[in-house]
Coordinates of C-alpha atoms in Angstrom, one line a residue:
M1 CA 66.9 -62.8 -100.6
D2 CA 64.7 -64.7 -98.1
L3 CA 62.3 -62.1 -96.8
V4 CA 61.1 -64.4 -93.9
L5 CA 64.2 -63.6 -91.9
W6 CA 63.3 -60.0 -91.4
H7 CA 59.5 -60.2 -91.6
C8 CA 59.0 -60.6 -87.9
N9 CA 61.9 -58.3 -86.8
N10 CA 62.8 -59.5 -83.3
G11 CA 60.3 -62.4 -83.3
I12 CA 59.9 -66.0 -84.7
H13 CA 58.1 -66.6 -88.0
V14 CA 55.8 -69.6 -87.6
R15 CA 53.1 -71.3 -89.7
S16 CA 49.6 -71.8 -88.5
S17 CA 48.7 -75.4 -87.3
D18 CA 45.2 -75.3 -88.7
G19 CA 46.4 -76.3 -92.2
S20 CA 46.1 -72.9 -93.7
S21 CA 49.0 -71.0 -95.3
D22 CA 48.8 -68.3 -92.8
F23 CA 52.0 -67.3 -90.9
Y24 CA 52.3 -65.5 -87.5
C25 CA 54.9 -63.9 -85.5
L26 CA 55.8 -65.0 -82.0
C27 CA 57.1 -61.9 -80.2
P28 CA 59.3 -61.9 -77.1
P29 CA 57.7 -60.2 -74.1
E30 CA 59.3 -56.8 -74.7
Y31 CA 58.0 -56.5 -78.2
Y32 CA 54.5 -56.5 -79.7
G33 CA 52.6 -55.9 -83.0
D34 CA 51.6 -58.3 -85.8
R35 CA 55.3 -58.2 -86.9
C36 CA 56.9 -57.5 -83.6
Q37 CA 57.7 -54.0 -84.8
F38 CA 56.9 -52.2 -81.5
Q39 CA 58.8 -52.0 -78.3
R40 CA 57.1 -52.1 -74.9
K41 CA 58.1 -49.6 -72.3
R42 CA 59.9 -51.6 -69.7
L43 CA 62.1 -51.5 -66.5
I44 CA 65.2 -53.7 -66.4
F45 CA 65.6 -54.4 -62.8
T46 CA 68.6 -55.9 -61.1
L47 CA 68.3 -57.1 -57.5
Q48 CA 71.2 -58.2 -55.2
V49 CA 70.5 -59.8 -51.8
Q50 CA 72.8 -59.6 -48.8
M51 CA 72.2 -61.0 -45.3
E52 CA 72.6 -58.7 -42.3
G53 CA 74.3 -61.4 -40.2
A54 CA 75.3 -65.0 -40.1
F55 CA 73.2 -67.8 -41.6
E56 CA 72.9 -69.9 -38.4
N57 CA 69.2 -68.9 -37.7
L58 CA 68.0 -68.3 -41.2
P59 CA 65.5 -70.3 -43.2
L60 CA 66.9 -72.6 -45.9
T61 CA 64.9 -70.8 -48.6
F62 CA 63.3 -67.4 -49.2
K63 CA 60.7 -66.5 -51.8
I64 CA 61.2 -63.1 -53.4
A65 CA 58.4 -61.3 -55.3
V66 CA 59.2 -58.2 -57.4
L67 CA 56.2 -56.1 -58.3
L68 CA 55.9 -53.1 -60.6
V69 CA 53.1 -51.0 -59.2
R70 CA 51.4 -47.9 -60.5
G71 CA 49.5 -45.4 -58.4
S72 CA 49.2 -45.0 -54.7
I73 CA 46.3 -46.4 -52.7
P74 CA 44.6 -48.4 -54.1
S75 CA 47.6 -49.6 -56.2
T76 CA 47.6 -51.6 -59.3
I77 CA 50.2 -54.3 -60.2
I78 CA 51.1 -54.2 -63.8
S79 CA 54.0 -56.6 -63.8
H80 CA 55.8 -59.0 -61.5
D81 CA 58.4 -61.6 -61.2
Q82 CA 59.4 -64.2 -58.6
F83 CA 62.7 -65.8 -57.5
V84 CA 64.0 -68.4 -54.9
Y85 CA 66.8 -67.2 -52.7
L86 CA 69.0 -69.8 -51.1
P87 CA 71.2 -68.0 -48.5
H88 CA 73.1 -71.1 -47.5
H89 CA 74.2 -71.7 -51.1
Y90 CA 74.5 -68.4 -53.0
C91 CA 76.6 -65.5 -51.8
L92 CA 75.4 -62.1 -52.9
P93 CA 73.3 -63.4 -55.8
K94 CA 72.0 -61.2 -58.5
Y95 CA 68.6 -61.5 -60.1
D96 CA 67.7 -59.8 -63.4
T97 CA 64.2 -59.3 -64.7
Q98 CA 62.2 -57.1 -67.0
L99 CA 59.1 -55.5 -65.6
L100 CA 56.9 -54.5 -68.5
Y101 CA 54.6 -51.5 -68.7
L102 CA 51.0 -51.8 -70.1
I103 CA 50.7 -51.6 -73.8
N104 CA 47.6 -49.4 -73.8
E105 CA 47.7 -46.9 -71.0
S106 CA 44.7 -45.0 -72.2
S107 CA 42.4 -47.8 -71.0
L108 CA 43.0 -46.7 -67.4
S109 CA 41.8 -43.2 -68.1
L110 CA 44.9 -41.7 -66.6
S111 CA 47.1 -39.0 -68.1
S112 CA 50.8 -39.9 -68.5
S113 CA 51.9 -37.0 -66.4
S114 CA 50.0 -38.2 -63.3
I115 CA 51.3 -41.7 -63.3
N116 CA 53.8 -42.7 -60.7
H117 CA 55.4 -46.2 -60.7
S118 CA 57.2 -47.9 -57.9
V119 CA 58.9 -51.3 -57.4
H120 CA 57.8 -53.4 -54.4
I121 CA 59.9 -56.3 -53.2
H122 CA 58.3 -58.8 -50.8
L123 CA 60.3 -61.5 -49.0
Y124 CA 58.7 -64.7 -47.7
N125 CA 60.0 -67.7 -45.7
G126 CA 60.1 -70.5 -48.2
Q127 CA 59.1 -73.1 -45.5
T128 CA 56.3 -71.2 -43.7
L129 CA 55.4 -68.4 -46.2
E130 CA 55.8 -66.0 -43.2
H131 CA 56.3 -62.4 -44.5
H132 CA 59.8 -61.6 -43.7
A133 CA 60.5 -58.1 -45.1
W134 CA 59.3 -55.5 -47.6
W135 CA 61.0 -52.8 -49.6
Y136 CA 59.7 -49.9 -51.7
F137 CA 61.6 -48.1 -54.4
P138 CA 60.1 -45.3 -56.5
V139 CA 61.0 -45.5 -60.3
P140 CA 63.0 -42.5 -61.4
F141 CA 63.1 -41.0 -64.9
E142 CA 59.5 -42.1 -65.9
Y143 CA 59.9 -40.6 -69.4
L144 CA 62.6 -43.1 -70.5
P145 CA 61.1 -45.9 -72.7
V146 CA 63.7 -48.5 -71.4
N147 CA 64.6 -47.7 -67.8
R148 CA 67.1 -49.4 -65.5
M149 CA 67.3 -49.9 -61.8
A150 CA 69.8 -51.8 -59.6
K151 CA 69.2 -52.2 -55.9
R152 CA 70.9 -54.1 -53.1
V153 CA 68.6 -55.1 -50.2
I154 CA 69.8 -56.1 -46.7
V155 CA 67.8 -59.0 -45.2
T156 CA 67.6 -58.9 -41.4
T157 CA 67.9 -62.1 -39.3
F158 CA 64.4 -61.7 -37.8
P159 CA 61.2 -60.7 -39.7
V160 CA 60.5 -57.0 -39.9
A161 CA 56.8 -56.2 -39.7
S162 CA 55.5 -53.1 -41.4
E163 CA 52.0 -51.7 -42.0
F164 CA 52.9 -50.7 -45.4
S165 CA 53.8 -54.3 -46.3
Q166 CA 50.2 -55.2 -46.0
K167 CA 49.0 -52.4 -48.3
K168 CA 46.1 -53.7 -50.4
F169 CA 46.3 -53.6 -54.2
H170 CA 43.6 -53.2 -56.7
N171 CA 41.6 -56.4 -57.5
T172 CA 43.1 -58.5 -54.6
N173 CA 40.1 -60.9 -54.3
C174 CA 42.2 -63.9 -55.2
T175 CA 40.3 -67.1 -56.0
S176 CA 42.7 -69.1 -58.2
C177 CA 45.6 -69.6 -55.7
S178 CA 45.7 -72.9 -53.8
N179 CA 44.9 -73.0 -50.1
N180 CA 48.5 -73.5 -49.2
A181 CA 49.7 -70.4 -51.1
V182 CA 49.8 -66.7 -50.4
C183 CA 47.9 -64.4 -52.8
L184 CA 50.0 -61.3 -53.2
G185 CA 47.8 -59.4 -55.7
Y186 CA 46.4 -59.4 -59.3
D187 CA 48.6 -58.8 -62.3
I188 CA 46.4 -56.9 -64.7
D189 CA 48.7 -57.3 -67.7
L190 CA 48.8 -61.1 -67.4
D191 CA 45.2 -61.2 -66.2
Q192 CA 46.1 -63.6 -63.3
D193 CA 46.6 -63.8 -59.6
I194 CA 50.1 -63.6 -58.1
C195 CA 50.6 -66.8 -56.0
V196 CA 53.6 -67.3 -53.7
C197 CA 54.2 -71.0 -53.3
F198 CA 55.8 -73.2 -50.7
S199 CA 59.3 -74.5 -51.6
N200 CA 57.8 -77.9 -52.5
F201 CA 55.2 -76.6 -54.9
T202 CA 55.3 -74.7 -58.2
G203 CA 53.0 -73.6 -61.0
R204 CA 51.0 -70.4 -61.5
R205 CA 48.4 -71.5 -58.9
C206 CA 50.9 -73.5 -56.7
L207 CA 49.1 -76.7 -57.4
I208 CA 51.9 -78.7 -58.9
P209 CA 54.2 -80.6 -56.4
F210 CA 57.8 -79.8 -56.8
E211 CA 59.4 -82.9 -55.2
V212 CA 62.9 -82.9 -56.8
C213 CA 64.7 -84.2 -53.7
T214 CA 65.0 -87.9 -53.0
S215 CA 66.9 -90.0 -50.4
E216 CA 69.8 -90.3 -52.8
S217 CA 70.1 -86.6 -53.8
C218 CA 72.8 -85.8 -51.4
N219 CA 74.2 -89.3 -50.8
G220 CA 72.9 -89.4 -47.2
H221 CA 75.4 -86.8 -46.2
G222 CA 73.4 -83.6 -46.4
K223 CA 70.1 -81.9 -46.7
C224 CA 68.5 -81.4 -50.0
I225 CA 67.0 -78.0 -50.8
P226 CA 64.7 -77.5 -53.9
G227 CA 66.2 -75.0 -56.2
D228 CA 64.9 -72.4 -58.6
A229 CA 64.6 -73.4 -62.3
H230 CA 63.9 -69.8 -63.1
F231 CA 67.3 -68.7 -61.9
N232 CA 69.3 -71.9 -62.6
L233 CA 67.8 -74.3 -65.2
Y234 CA 70.3 -77.1 -64.6
D235 CA 70.3 -77.3 -60.8
Q236 CA 66.9 -78.4 -59.7
F237 CA 68.1 -78.9 -56.1
M238 CA 71.0 -77.8 -53.9
C239 CA 72.7 -79.9 -51.1
L240 CA 73.6 -78.4 -47.7
C241 CA 76.3 -80.8 -46.8
D242 CA 77.1 -82.1 -43.3
K243 CA 80.3 -80.9 -41.7
E244 CA 82.5 -83.8 -42.9
W245 CA 81.4 -83.8 -46.5
M246 CA 81.7 -81.5 -49.5
G247 CA 80.8 -81.3 -53.3
S248 CA 77.7 -80.5 -55.2
S249 CA 76.0 -83.8 -54.0
C250 CA 78.1 -84.2 -50.8
E251 CA 80.0 -87.0 -52.6
F252 CA 83.4 -86.1 -51.2
Q253 CA 84.8 -86.4 -47.8
A254 CA 86.2 -83.1 -46.7
P255 CA 89.9 -82.8 -45.8
V256 CA 90.6 -82.4 -42.1
I257 CA 93.1 -80.1 -40.5
N258 CA 94.3 -80.9 -37.0
V259 CA 95.4 -77.9 -35.1
T260 CA 97.4 -78.3 -31.9
F261 CA 99.0 -75.7 -29.6
G262 CA 102.5 -76.0 -28.4
A263 CA 103.5 -75.6 -24.8
S264 CA 104.7 -72.0 -25.4
V265 CA 101.3 -70.8 -26.5
S266 CA 99.0 -70.1 -23.5
I267 CA 95.4 -71.0 -24.2
T268 CA 93.9 -70.6 -20.8
S269 CA 92.1 -67.4 -21.7
L270 CA 91.5 -68.2 -25.4
E271 CA 88.0 -67.5 -26.7
L272 CA 88.1 -67.8 -30.5
A273 CA 90.3 -69.0 -33.3
I274 CA 90.1 -68.3 -37.0
I275 CA 92.0 -70.4 -39.5
Q276 CA 92.5 -68.4 -42.7
F277 CA 93.5 -69.7 -46.1
I278 CA 94.7 -67.3 -48.7
G279 CA 95.0 -68.7 -52.2
I280 CA 98.0 -67.5 -54.2
R281 CA 97.2 -69.0 -57.6
D282 CA 97.4 -66.5 -60.4
D283 CA 94.3 -67.7 -62.2
S284 CA 92.1 -67.5 -59.1
D285 CA 89.6 -64.7 -59.1
S286 CA 87.8 -65.7 -55.8
G287 CA 88.7 -64.3 -52.4
P288 CA 90.4 -66.2 -49.6
N289 CA 88.7 -69.2 -48.3
V290 CA 88.1 -68.9 -44.6
Y291 CA 87.2 -71.3 -41.8
A292 CA 86.6 -70.4 -38.2
E293 CA 85.9 -72.4 -35.1
L294 CA 85.0 -71.3 -31.6
L295 CA 87.2 -72.4 -28.7
P296 CA 85.1 -72.3 -25.5
I297 CA 87.1 -70.7 -22.7
K298 CA 85.8 -73.0 -20.0
E299 CA 86.9 -76.2 -21.8
K300 CA 90.5 -75.1 -22.3
P301 CA 91.3 -77.6 -25.1
S302 CA 94.9 -78.6 -25.9
N303 CA 94.1 -79.3 -29.5
L304 CA 91.4 -78.6 -32.1
T305 CA 90.2 -80.6 -35.1
L306 CA 88.6 -78.7 -38.0
S307 CA 86.8 -80.1 -41.0
L308 CA 87.5 -77.8 -43.9
Y309 CA 84.1 -78.4 -45.6
N310 CA 83.6 -74.8 -46.7
L311 CA 87.1 -74.6 -48.2
A312 CA 85.4 -76.0 -51.3
L313 CA 88.4 -77.7 -52.8
N314 CA 87.9 -79.6 -56.0
T315 CA 90.1 -81.3 -58.5
E316 CA 90.9 -78.1 -60.2
Q317 CA 91.5 -75.9 -57.2
A318 CA 93.3 -78.5 -55.0
G319 CA 96.6 -78.0 -56.9
G320 CA 96.9 -74.4 -55.6
L321 CA 99.0 -73.1 -52.7
Y322 CA 97.5 -71.5 -49.7
L323 CA 99.0 -69.2 -47.1
I324 CA 97.7 -70.2 -43.6
F325 CA 97.1 -67.6 -40.9
V326 CA 95.8 -68.3 -37.5
H327 CA 94.0 -65.7 -35.5
L328 CA 93.7 -66.3 -31.7
Y329 CA 91.4 -64.0 -29.9
E330 CA 91.8 -63.6 -26.1
S331 CA 89.2 -60.8 -25.8
H332 CA 87.5 -58.2 -27.9
E333 CA 90.7 -56.1 -27.8
K334 CA 93.5 -58.6 -27.8
V335 CA 94.2 -60.9 -30.8
D336 CA 97.4 -62.7 -31.8
Y337 CA 98.4 -63.6 -35.4
Y338 CA 100.4 -66.7 -36.4
F339 CA 101.7 -67.8 -39.8
K340 CA 102.0 -71.4 -40.7
G341 CA 103.6 -71.2 -44.2
L342 CA 102.4 -72.6 -47.5
H343 CA 100.0 -75.5 -47.7
N344 CA 99.1 -77.7 -50.8
P345 CA 96.1 -79.8 -50.2
G346 CA 96.8 -82.0 -53.1
Y347 CA 94.2 -83.7 -55.3
S348 CA 93.0 -86.2 -52.6
S349 CA 89.9 -85.0 -50.9
T350 CA 90.7 -87.2 -47.9
S351 CA 94.1 -85.8 -47.2
N352 CA 94.7 -84.5 -43.6
T353 CA 96.9 -81.8 -42.4
N354 CA 98.6 -81.4 -39.0
I355 CA 99.4 -77.9 -37.8
E356 CA 101.1 -77.1 -34.5
I357 CA 101.0 -73.5 -33.3
N358 CA 104.1 -72.3 -31.4
L359 CA 105.2 -69.0 -30.1
S360 CA 107.9 -68.8 -32.9
D361 CA 105.1 -68.6 -35.5
T362 CA 103.9 -65.2 -34.1
C363 CA 103.4 -62.3 -36.5
R364 CA 104.5 -59.2 -34.5
S365 CA 103.2 -55.7 -34.8
I366 CA 105.5 -53.0 -36.1
H367 CA 104.9 -51.1 -32.9
D368 CA 107.0 -53.8 -31.1
L369 CA 109.7 -53.6 -33.7
F370 CA 110.4 -50.0 -34.5
N371 CA 111.1 -47.0 -32.4
S372 CA 108.9 -43.9 -32.1
T373 CA 110.8 -42.1 -34.9
V374 CA 110.1 -44.8 -37.5
L375 CA 106.5 -45.1 -36.3
A376 CA 105.9 -41.4 -36.7
Q377 CA 106.8 -41.5 -40.4
P378 CA 104.0 -41.7 -43.1
Q379 CA 103.3 -45.1 -44.3
L380 CA 104.8 -44.9 -47.7
Q381 CA 108.1 -43.7 -46.1
R382 CA 108.0 -46.1 -43.2
V383 CA 107.5 -49.1 -45.5
K384 CA 111.0 -48.6 -46.9
S385 CA 112.4 -49.7 -43.4
Y386 CA 110.6 -53.0 -43.5
Q387 CA 113.4 -54.7 -45.4
R388 CA 115.8 -54.2 -42.5
L389 CA 113.7 -56.4 -40.2
C390 CA 114.2 -59.5 -42.3
I391 CA 117.8 -58.8 -43.3
E392 CA 119.2 -58.4 -39.8
R393 CA 120.1 -61.7 -38.4
Q394 CA 119.1 -61.0 -34.9
H395 CA 115.6 -60.4 -36.1
R396 CA 115.5 -63.1 -38.7
N397 CA 116.0 -65.9 -36.1
Q398 CA 112.9 -64.8 -34.2
L399 CA 110.8 -63.2 -36.9
I400 CA 108.8 -64.8 -39.7
C401 CA 106.2 -62.1 -40.2
F402 CA 105.0 -58.8 -39.1
Y403 CA 102.1 -56.4 -39.8
D404 CA 100.9 -52.8 -39.8
E405 CA 97.6 -51.1 -40.4
K406 CA 97.5 -52.1 -44.0
F407 CA 100.2 -54.7 -44.8
M408 CA 101.2 -58.2 -43.7
C409 CA 104.8 -58.9 -44.4
L410 CA 106.6 -62.2 -44.6
C411 CA 110.3 -63.0 -44.3
N412 CA 111.3 -65.5 -47.0
Q413 CA 114.2 -67.9 -47.1
K414 CA 116.5 -65.3 -48.6
N415 CA 115.8 -62.9 -45.7
R416 CA 113.8 -60.6 -48.0
T417 CA 110.5 -59.0 -47.1
E418 CA 107.4 -59.7 -49.1
C419 CA 104.4 -57.6 -48.2
F420 CA 100.8 -57.7 -49.4
N421 CA 97.6 -56.0 -48.5
Y422 CA 96.0 -57.6 -45.5
D423 CA 92.7 -56.4 -44.0
R424 CA 92.7 -57.4 -40.3
T425 CA 89.2 -56.0 -39.8
S426 CA 87.5 -58.1 -42.5
Y427 CA 86.1 -60.5 -39.9
K428 CA 84.3 -57.9 -38.0
C429 CA 80.5 -58.0 -38.5
R430 CA 79.2 -55.2 -40.6
W431 CA 76.2 -55.0 -38.2
N432 CA 77.2 -55.5 -34.6
K433 CA 74.7 -57.8 -33.0
C434 CA 76.5 -57.9 -29.6
S435 CA 74.4 -55.2 -27.8
D436 CA 77.2 -52.7 -28.0
R437 CA 78.9 -54.6 -25.1
G438 CA 81.3 -56.7 -27.3
L439 CA 82.9 -57.3 -30.7
C440 CA 81.1 -59.4 -33.3
I441 CA 83.4 -61.7 -35.3
Q442 CA 82.3 -63.7 -38.4
D443 CA 83.9 -66.2 -40.8
H444 CA 83.2 -64.3 -44.0
E445 CA 83.2 -60.6 -44.9
F446 CA 79.9 -60.7 -46.9
C447 CA 78.3 -64.1 -46.5
P448 CA 79.2 -65.4 -43.0
K449 CA 77.9 -68.8 -41.9
K450 CA 79.0 -68.3 -38.3
S451 CA 79.4 -65.4 -36.0
W452 CA 80.4 -64.9 -32.4
C453 CA 80.4 -62.2 -29.7
L454 CA 83.6 -61.4 -27.8
C455 CA 82.1 -59.7 -24.8
K456 CA 83.7 -56.8 -22.9
P457 CA 84.5 -57.2 -19.2
C458 CA 81.5 -57.5 -16.9
S459 CA 79.3 -58.5 -19.9
Y460 CA 78.3 -62.1 -20.9
G461 CA 75.7 -64.0 -22.9
F462 CA 75.5 -65.2 -26.5
A463 CA 75.0 -61.6 -27.6
C464 CA 76.7 -59.9 -24.6
Q465 CA 73.1 -58.9 -23.5
F466 CA 73.9 -59.3 -19.8
S467 CA 76.0 -56.9 -17.8
T468 CA 77.2 -56.9 -14.2
A469 CA 77.6 -53.1 -14.3
G470 CA 75.0 -51.2 -12.5
Y471 CA 73.8 -54.0 -10.2
T472 CA 73.7 -53.7 -6.5
L473 CA 73.7 -57.4 -5.3
S474 CA 72.4 -59.8 -7.8
L475 CA 73.3 -63.6 -7.8
D476 CA 73.0 -63.6 -11.6
A477 CA 75.5 -60.8 -11.9
I478 CA 78.0 -62.2 -9.4
V479 CA 78.3 -65.9 -10.5
G480 CA 76.4 -66.0 -13.8
L481 CA 79.7 -65.4 -15.8
Y482 CA 81.2 -68.6 -14.4
I483 CA 78.3 -71.0 -14.8
Q484 CA 78.7 -73.5 -17.6
P485 CA 75.1 -73.7 -19.1
T486 CA 75.6 -77.2 -20.6
V487 CA 76.8 -78.8 -17.3
T488 CA 74.0 -79.7 -14.8
N489 CA 76.1 -81.6 -12.3
I490 CA 77.4 -79.2 -9.6
L491 CA 80.5 -81.4 -9.3
H492 CA 81.5 -80.7 -12.9
Q493 CA 81.0 -76.9 -12.6
S494 CA 84.0 -74.6 -12.1
S495 CA 85.7 -74.1 -8.7
V496 CA 84.2 -70.6 -8.4
I497 CA 80.6 -72.1 -8.7
Q498 CA 81.4 -74.9 -6.3
I499 CA 82.7 -72.6 -3.6
T500 CA 79.8 -70.2 -4.1
V501 CA 77.3 -73.0 -3.7
G502 CA 79.1 -74.3 -0.6
I503 CA 79.1 -70.8 1.1
L504 CA 75.4 -70.2 0.2
C505 CA 74.4 -73.7 1.4
T506 CA 76.2 -73.1 4.7
I507 CA 74.6 -69.6 5.1
A508 CA 71.2 -71.0 4.2
V509 CA 71.4 -74.0 6.6
I510 CA 72.5 -71.7 9.5
G511 CA 69.9 -69.1 8.7
I512 CA 67.1 -71.7 8.5
I513 CA 68.1 -73.2 11.9
I514 CA 68.3 -69.7 13.6
N515 CA 65.0 -68.5 12.1
V516 CA 63.2 -71.7 13.0
L517 CA 64.4 -71.4 16.6
A518 CA 63.5 -67.7 16.7
I519 CA 60.0 -68.5 15.4
G520 CA 59.6 -71.2 17.9
T521 CA 60.7 -68.8 20.7
F522 CA 58.4 -65.9 19.7
A523 CA 55.4 -68.2 19.1
Q524 CA 55.2 -69.1 22.8
R525 CA 52.4 -67.6 24.9
A526 CA 54.8 -66.4 27.6
T527 CA 56.4 -64.0 25.0
Q528 CA 53.2 -62.6 23.5
S529 CA 52.7 -59.9 26.3
I530 CA 55.6 -57.9 24.8
G531 CA 54.5 -55.7 21.9
S532 CA 57.8 -55.9 19.9
I533 CA 57.6 -59.7 19.9
H534 CA 55.1 -59.5 16.9
Y535 CA 57.7 -57.5 14.8
L536 CA 60.4 -60.0 15.7
F537 CA 58.1 -63.0 14.9
V538 CA 57.2 -61.7 11.5
S539 CA 60.9 -60.7 10.9
S540 CA 61.9 -64.3 11.6
L541 CA 59.4 -65.6 9.2
F542 CA 60.7 -63.2 6.5
G543 CA 64.3 -64.4 7.2
L544 CA 63.1 -68.1 6.8
F545 CA 61.5 -67.3 3.5
T546 CA 64.6 -65.5 2.4
M547 CA 66.8 -68.5 3.0
I548 CA 64.3 -70.8 1.1
V549 CA 64.1 -68.3 -1.9
L550 CA 67.9 -68.1 -2.0
I551 CA 68.3 -71.9 -2.2
F552 CA 65.6 -72.1 -4.9
K553 CA 67.2 -69.2 -6.8
M554 CA 70.7 -70.9 -6.7
M555 CA 69.2 -74.2 -7.9
L556 CA 67.6 -72.6 -11.0
L557 CA 70.7 -70.7 -11.8
V558 CA 73.0 -73.7 -11.6
Q559 CA 70.6 -75.9 -13.5
N560 CA 70.3 -73.3 -16.2
K561 CA 66.6 -73.0 -15.9
Q562 CA 66.3 -69.2 -15.6
N563 CA 63.0 -67.7 -16.9
N564 CA 60.9 -64.7 -16.4
F565 CA 59.6 -66.1 -13.1
S566 CA 63.1 -66.4 -11.8
C567 CA 64.4 -63.0 -13.1
S568 CA 61.4 -61.0 -11.9
F569 CA 59.5 -62.6 -9.0
L570 CA 62.4 -64.4 -7.2
E571 CA 64.7 -61.3 -7.6
F572 CA 62.0 -59.2 -6.2
L573 CA 61.6 -61.5 -3.2
L574 CA 65.4 -61.6 -2.5
K575 CA 65.4 -57.8 -2.4
W576 CA 62.0 -57.2 -0.6
L577 CA 62.2 -59.8 2.2
P578 CA 65.5 -58.6 3.7
T579 CA 64.4 -54.9 3.3
S580 CA 61.0 -55.7 5.1
S581 CA 62.9 -57.4 7.9
D582 CA 65.1 -54.3 8.3
W583 CA 62.0 -52.2 8.5
L584 CA 60.5 -54.6 11.2
N585 CA 63.7 -54.3 13.2
A586 CA 63.5 -50.6 12.9
C587 CA 60.0 -50.7 14.3
V588 CA 61.3 -52.7 17.3
A589 CA 63.9 -50.1 17.9
I590 CA 61.4 -47.3 17.8
E591 CA 59.1 -49.1 20.2
R592 CA 61.8 -49.8 22.7
T593 CA 62.9 -46.1 22.4
L594 CA 59.4 -45.0 23.3
V595 CA 59.3 -47.3 26.2
V596 CA 62.5 -45.9 27.7
I597 CA 61.3 -42.4 27.2

């Protein structure tokens, strides 16, 4: 029997390179001893990262540093690990690591009963190394020799500053990290500084360039992002493809779907459309592929062209069938559902599909199809009546699908009802970014790439942050909702804006003429003998300034050049000048009353 196989237990038996006959054991990190016979106390940590909102405004890469810390202040880092998080490429990634405790704890002169350990997670922007977020988790069950922890952290869209994130650790006088790196602390187990590198640098001290991206990496159809060899050894870079391209290296042209609206579908008040694909292959474990596109209400398009780049069809998936549903949002409360049947993209990545949405494709709610008696029944009892809707001929000619709170039901060619679970709320944002004045819609339940706000009435803005409620008389509140921010030519604005500008210009011109004539009249010496003339003279000046400020305010509003100066100073003048004129006119009335008395 060969005794070498078990001599090193969990290690590797190697011979010395100095020519002697000595043998050594190479131990994995979690074992130690001359024969790897001892296990180190360790924490097996699993981290999952989820974004709070859509990826539109996020950096391309994040650097994650996981620290095992003992003690309070000053703290000591006894183990660490680092990862690269690519939010645009990975959805809910999981990172597994082993955080090792010190072999000889007695060297720290601390009793084991007084030792408290915690896990610190630091998140940095991979392009700027700006500190983005920080999490702290105490380690439970300290007595276990092999402990486990699993945490999911929520990354906010904007950096979250915290005084605790800047807490100093023991021995933080870093000297080995490069000037471009961030020194996070000192690992006393590895006897080295912890350096957080930029995305294009690697190595223990961040001195080695990591230029894996070339001009040919993504075939000129996307943006190359350096990957993480620690997390994925085979993919040194990832490609963030342009809208019309797909594939791991953006080598395939994405299929295009052309969506048109029939004459029976009104789109004058349409705000948002979601095109949903639900795969029905038996061997598919992934969820539905979703694509969404915003329809600006002011443009009122008659058709829409979508590039299905995030449908991620490849030669293995392209043979599957997909159910196509179209969601049309008119407001935050009203949404219509349409079913466009089965679709097989085929194996050609350049195939195009034409879809026309008609009123006959509408999926109706059961509240429009059943009476109050059926609707009052429990769902399990009520669902037994769903077969009647497709069997009855008078409904079959007009009905292809219907839905309730839980199910979406289709009428097949044999007039039979086929129902399946359908969550109509899965596109609502988990965290509402719409200032509580609207409904947040996103294109994926967990990893959205885009999100939009459907504002409530009297609210507007990209996050529904502006409201016309509570205003007295503000130009922004009255006409701001109808201004197209991307249009600078007044002739191309909406009719409401053109009429408003015309009325304001007429009022301003008449007001300027009247106030100029009044100023000229009250400035003559013959009128200076009357005391109230001074009030009228200043009131005319205020009236002239009001007309000038009104024109200037309207120009900034139409040209979409609103800033703090316009919102604060000009608004103050538009409210203060007319009020001051009224007070001056009141002074004139008081003086004339006293003269009469």
